[in-house]
mmCIF file of C-alpha atoms in Angstrom:
data_model
loop_
_atom_site.group_PDB
_atom_site.id
_atom_site.type_symbol
_atom_site.label_atom_id
_atom_site.label_comp_id
_atom_site.label_asym_id
_atom_site.label_seq_id
_atom_site.Cartn_x
_atom_site.Cartn_y
_atom_site.Cartn_z
ATOM 1 C CA MET D 1 -6.132 20.523 -14.240
ATOM 2 C CA SER D 2 -2.862 21.889 -15.542
ATOM 3 C CA MET D 3 -0.102 19.642 -14.012
ATOM 4 C CA ASP D 4 0.920 22.775 -12.086
ATOM 5 C CA ARG D 5 -2.065 22.917 -10.691
ATOM 6 C CA LEU D 6 -2.211 18.794 -9.578
ATOM 7 C CA LEU D 7 1.367 19.165 -8.621
ATOM 8 C CA ASP D 8 0.295 22.297 -5.356
ATOM 9 C CA THR D 9 -2.349 20.810 -4.818
ATOM 10 C CA ILE D 10 -0.731 17.504 -3.415
ATOM 11 C CA ARG D 11 2.636 19.108 -2.592
ATOM 12 C CA ALA D 12 -0.201 21.149 0.148
ATOM 13 C CA PHE D 13 -0.059 17.879 1.685
ATOM 14 C CA ASP D 14 0.458 17.210 5.303
ATOM 15 C CA GLY D 15 3.731 14.598 5.338
ATOM 16 C CA VAL D 16 3.943 14.500 1.533
ATOM 17 C CA LEU D 17 7.683 14.015 0.282
ATOM 18 C CA GLU D 18 7.978 14.516 -3.387
ATOM 19 C CA LEU D 19 10.794 12.902 -4.926
ATOM 20 C CA ALA D 20 11.154 14.864 -8.683
ATOM 21 C CA PRO D 21 14.772 13.790 -10.586
ATOM 22 C CA ALA D 22 16.034 16.187 -12.700
ATOM 23 C CA ALA D 23 19.532 16.311 -14.343
ATOM 24 C CA GLY D 24 22.658 16.522 -11.897
ATOM 25 C CA GLY D 25 20.684 14.957 -9.384
ATOM 26 C CA PRO D 26 21.127 11.382 -8.193
ATOM 27 C CA PHE D 27 18.792 9.939 -10.538
ATOM 28 C CA PRO D 28 18.754 7.941 -13.990
ATOM 29 C CA GLU D 29 17.751 10.368 -17.161
ATOM 30 C CA ILE D 30 14.715 8.448 -17.357
ATOM 31 C CA ALA D 31 13.333 9.610 -14.391
ATOM 32 C CA TRP D 32 13.810 13.904 -15.011
ATOM 33 C CA GLY D 33 10.913 15.367 -15.026
ATOM 34 C CA ASP D 34 8.875 12.423 -12.985
ATOM 35 C CA HIS D 35 7.484 12.543 -9.751
ATOM 36 C CA PHE D 36 7.367 10.288 -6.985
ATOM 37 C CA PHE D 37 5.313 11.017 -4.211
ATOM 38 C CA TYR D 38 5.473 9.250 -0.587
ATOM 39 C CA TYR D 39 4.087 10.117 3.009
ATOM 40 C CA ALA D 40 7.217 10.938 4.950
ATOM 41 C CA PRO D 41 6.917 13.540 7.390
ATOM 42 C CA ASP D 42 10.531 13.487 7.956
ATOM 43 C CA GLY D 43 11.391 14.012 5.004
ATOM 44 C CA GLN D 44 13.493 10.941 3.930
ATOM 45 C CA VAL D 45 11.650 8.371 1.255
ATOM 46 C CA PRO D 46 10.763 5.088 3.817
ATOM 47 C CA GLN D 47 12.737 2.743 2.993
ATOM 48 C CA ARG D 48 10.216 -0.986 2.393
ATOM 49 C CA GLU D 49 7.552 1.932 1.356
ATOM 50 C CA GLN D 50 6.644 2.414 -2.248
ATOM 51 C CA PRO D 51 5.367 5.723 -4.016
ATOM 52 C CA TYR D 52 1.595 6.592 -3.205
ATOM 53 C CA ALA D 53 1.450 8.323 -6.405
ATOM 54 C CA THR D 54 3.416 9.386 -9.436
ATOM 55 C CA ILE D 55 2.728 11.842 -12.285
ATOM 56 C CA VAL D 56 5.604 10.246 -14.994
ATOM 57 C CA THR D 57 6.365 12.647 -18.245
ATOM 58 C CA LYS D 58 7.160 10.062 -21.101
ATOM 59 C CA ASN D 59 6.799 6.998 -22.177
ATOM 60 C CA TYR D 60 9.191 4.036 -20.414
ATOM 61 C CA PRO D 61 11.031 1.038 -21.999
ATOM 62 C CA ASP D 62 8.439 -1.268 -20.924
ATOM 63 C CA ASP D 63 5.393 1.424 -20.680
ATOM 64 C CA ASP D 64 4.484 2.757 -23.649
ATOM 65 C CA GLU D 65 0.721 2.947 -24.009
ATOM 66 C CA CYS D 66 0.143 5.405 -23.807
ATOM 67 C CA ASP D 67 1.646 8.138 -26.418
ATOM 68 C CA LEU D 68 3.432 10.061 -23.429
ATOM 69 C CA ASP D 69 6.133 11.061 -25.393
ATOM 70 C CA ALA D 70 3.537 13.751 -27.939
ATOM 71 C CA PRO D 71 3.411 16.858 -26.805
ATOM 72 C CA ASP D 72 1.712 17.913 -23.858
ATOM 73 C CA ARG D 73 0.747 14.233 -22.446
ATOM 74 C CA TRP D 74 1.108 13.505 -18.676
ATOM 75 C CA ARG D 75 -0.047 10.263 -16.806
ATOM 76 C CA LEU D 76 -1.228 10.344 -12.791
ATOM 77 C CA ASN D 77 -0.650 6.685 -11.752
ATOM 78 C CA ILE D 78 -2.145 6.159 -8.039
ATOM 79 C CA HIS D 79 -2.438 3.485 -6.304
ATOM 80 C CA VAL D 80 -5.505 2.945 -4.933
ATOM 81 C CA GLY D 81 -6.079 -0.591 -3.518
ATOM 82 C CA THR D 82 -7.663 -3.567 -4.316
ATOM 83 C CA ALA D 83 -11.791 -2.116 -3.962
ATOM 84 C CA ALA D 84 -11.364 0.835 -5.753
ATOM 85 C CA PHE D 85 -9.645 -0.560 -8.075
ATOM 86 C CA VAL D 86 -12.688 -2.670 -8.803
ATOM 87 C CA GLU D 87 -14.977 0.020 -8.148
ATOM 88 C CA LEU D 88 -13.234 2.412 -10.786
ATOM 89 C CA THR D 89 -12.535 0.356 -13.229
ATOM 90 C CA GLY D 90 -15.536 -2.523 -13.379
ATOM 91 C CA GLU D 91 -12.219 -5.108 -13.278
ATOM 92 C CA ASN D 92 -10.310 -7.235 -10.550
ATOM 93 C CA PRO D 93 -6.992 -5.773 -10.486
ATOM 94 C CA ARG D 94 -6.047 -9.783 -11.095
ATOM 95 C CA ALA D 95 -8.042 -11.242 -13.725
ATOM 96 C CA GLU D 96 -6.937 -10.920 -17.453
ATOM 97 C CA ALA D 97 -7.141 -6.769 -18.401
ATOM 98 C CA THR D 98 -9.895 -5.525 -20.736
ATOM 99 C CA PRO D 99 -8.546 -4.056 -23.955
ATOM 100 C CA ARG D 100 -8.455 -0.281 -23.161
ATOM 101 C CA ASP D 101 -7.562 2.746 -24.761
ATOM 102 C CA ARG D 102 -4.687 3.591 -23.117
ATOM 103 C CA THR D 103 -4.192 7.247 -25.156
ATOM 104 C CA ALA D 104 -7.152 8.514 -24.054
ATOM 105 C CA THR D 105 -6.933 11.691 -22.041
ATOM 106 C CA ASP D 106 -9.755 12.016 -18.564
ATOM 107 C CA VAL D 107 -10.284 9.016 -18.009
ATOM 108 C CA VAL D 108 -9.243 6.051 -14.918
ATOM 109 C CA PHE D 109 -8.179 3.270 -16.336
ATOM 110 C CA PRO D 110 -5.739 0.070 -15.123
ATOM 111 C CA HIS D 111 -2.417 1.251 -14.632
ATOM 112 C CA PRO D 112 -0.366 -0.381 -17.528
ATOM 113 C CA LEU D 113 2.033 -2.319 -15.705
ATOM 114 C CA TYR D 114 0.461 -2.003 -11.670
ATOM 115 C CA ARG D 115 -2.930 -3.082 -12.244
ATOM 116 C CA THR D 116 -2.189 -6.384 -9.854
ATOM 117 C CA GLN D 117 -0.977 -3.803 -6.832
ATOM 118 C CA GLY D 118 -4.579 -2.044 -7.257
ATOM 119 C CA TRP D 119 -2.632 1.005 -9.153
ATOM 120 C CA VAL D 120 -4.907 3.326 -11.925
ATOM 121 C CA SER D 121 -4.016 6.218 -13.502
ATOM 122 C CA ILE D 122 -5.350 9.236 -15.805
ATOM 123 C CA VAL D 123 -3.481 10.233 -19.439
ATOM 124 C CA ASN D 124 -4.012 14.443 -18.564
ATOM 125 C CA PRO D 125 -6.570 14.273 -15.932
ATOM 126 C CA GLY D 126 -9.438 17.223 -16.546
ATOM 127 C CA GLU D 127 -12.987 18.877 -16.919
ATOM 128 C CA ARG D 128 -14.260 14.082 -16.119
ATOM 129 C CA THR D 129 -11.744 12.970 -13.456
ATOM 130 C CA GLY D 130 -10.095 16.236 -12.181
ATOM 131 C CA GLU D 131 -11.980 16.448 -8.645
ATOM 132 C CA LEU D 132 -11.842 11.829 -8.465
ATOM 133 C CA ALA D 133 -8.121 12.569 -9.359
ATOM 134 C CA VAL D 134 -7.547 14.678 -5.357
ATOM 135 C CA ARG D 135 -10.192 12.822 -3.784
ATOM 136 C CA LEU D 136 -7.966 10.033 -4.958
ATOM 137 C CA LEU D 137 -4.809 11.504 -4.149
ATOM 138 C CA ARG D 138 -5.865 12.194 -1.066
ATOM 139 C CA GLN D 139 -6.929 8.820 -0.343
ATOM 140 C CA ALA D 140 -3.310 7.174 -1.130
ATOM 141 C CA HIS D 141 -1.971 9.796 0.783
ATOM 142 C CA GLU D 142 -3.724 8.954 4.051
ATOM 143 C CA ALA D 143 -3.635 4.991 3.673
ATOM 144 C CA ALA D 144 0.100 5.980 3.178
ATOM 145 C CA ARG D 145 0.423 8.088 6.659
ATOM 146 C CA ARG D 146 -1.664 5.163 8.240
ATOM 147 C CA ARG D 147 0.755 2.697 7.032
ATOM 148 C CA ALA D 148 3.440 4.436 8.098
ATOM 149 C CA GLU D 149 1.977 4.729 11.204
ATOM 150 C CA ARG D 150 1.511 1.984 11.749
ATOM 151 C CA ARG D 151 5.653 1.193 11.506
ATOM 152 C CA PRO D 152 7.552 0.067 13.997
ATOM 153 C CA ALA D 153 10.126 3.166 14.834
ATOM 154 C CA GLY D 154 12.980 2.887 13.161
ATOM 155 C CA ASN D 155 11.898 1.203 9.989
ATOM 156 C CA GLY D 156 11.255 3.660 8.004
#
């Protein structure tokens, strides 16, 4: 699955807000080229809500195990919650991490930094994980929608 195809899929979700930092914008250079997804039908980034999914296109100083600086590599990150995390990875998100090859592509693994919050990652989703990735993204988007609907007005 190409990143463009995945981006088109996410952008079609009702109420999605995508932040895609680029040169000349208000975001730091390290974030340029990455994508952050929120449920925000009003077009405003929720004040007390993290994105439900991200796509990163490079290593970050504290997150370099996936070799994202290599050509044509990117990583999809999705907040799936504890139950789905356990189902997908076979691990408790708060337990000690099982050693894994985080450079492997088209496999689901615990997010290198945010596993304890129930995030999973896939480097270059493909034939094995493409449909699963879209299903998990839809579920994460719907969970973000439900959270937004429970928030009192004015507490976006």
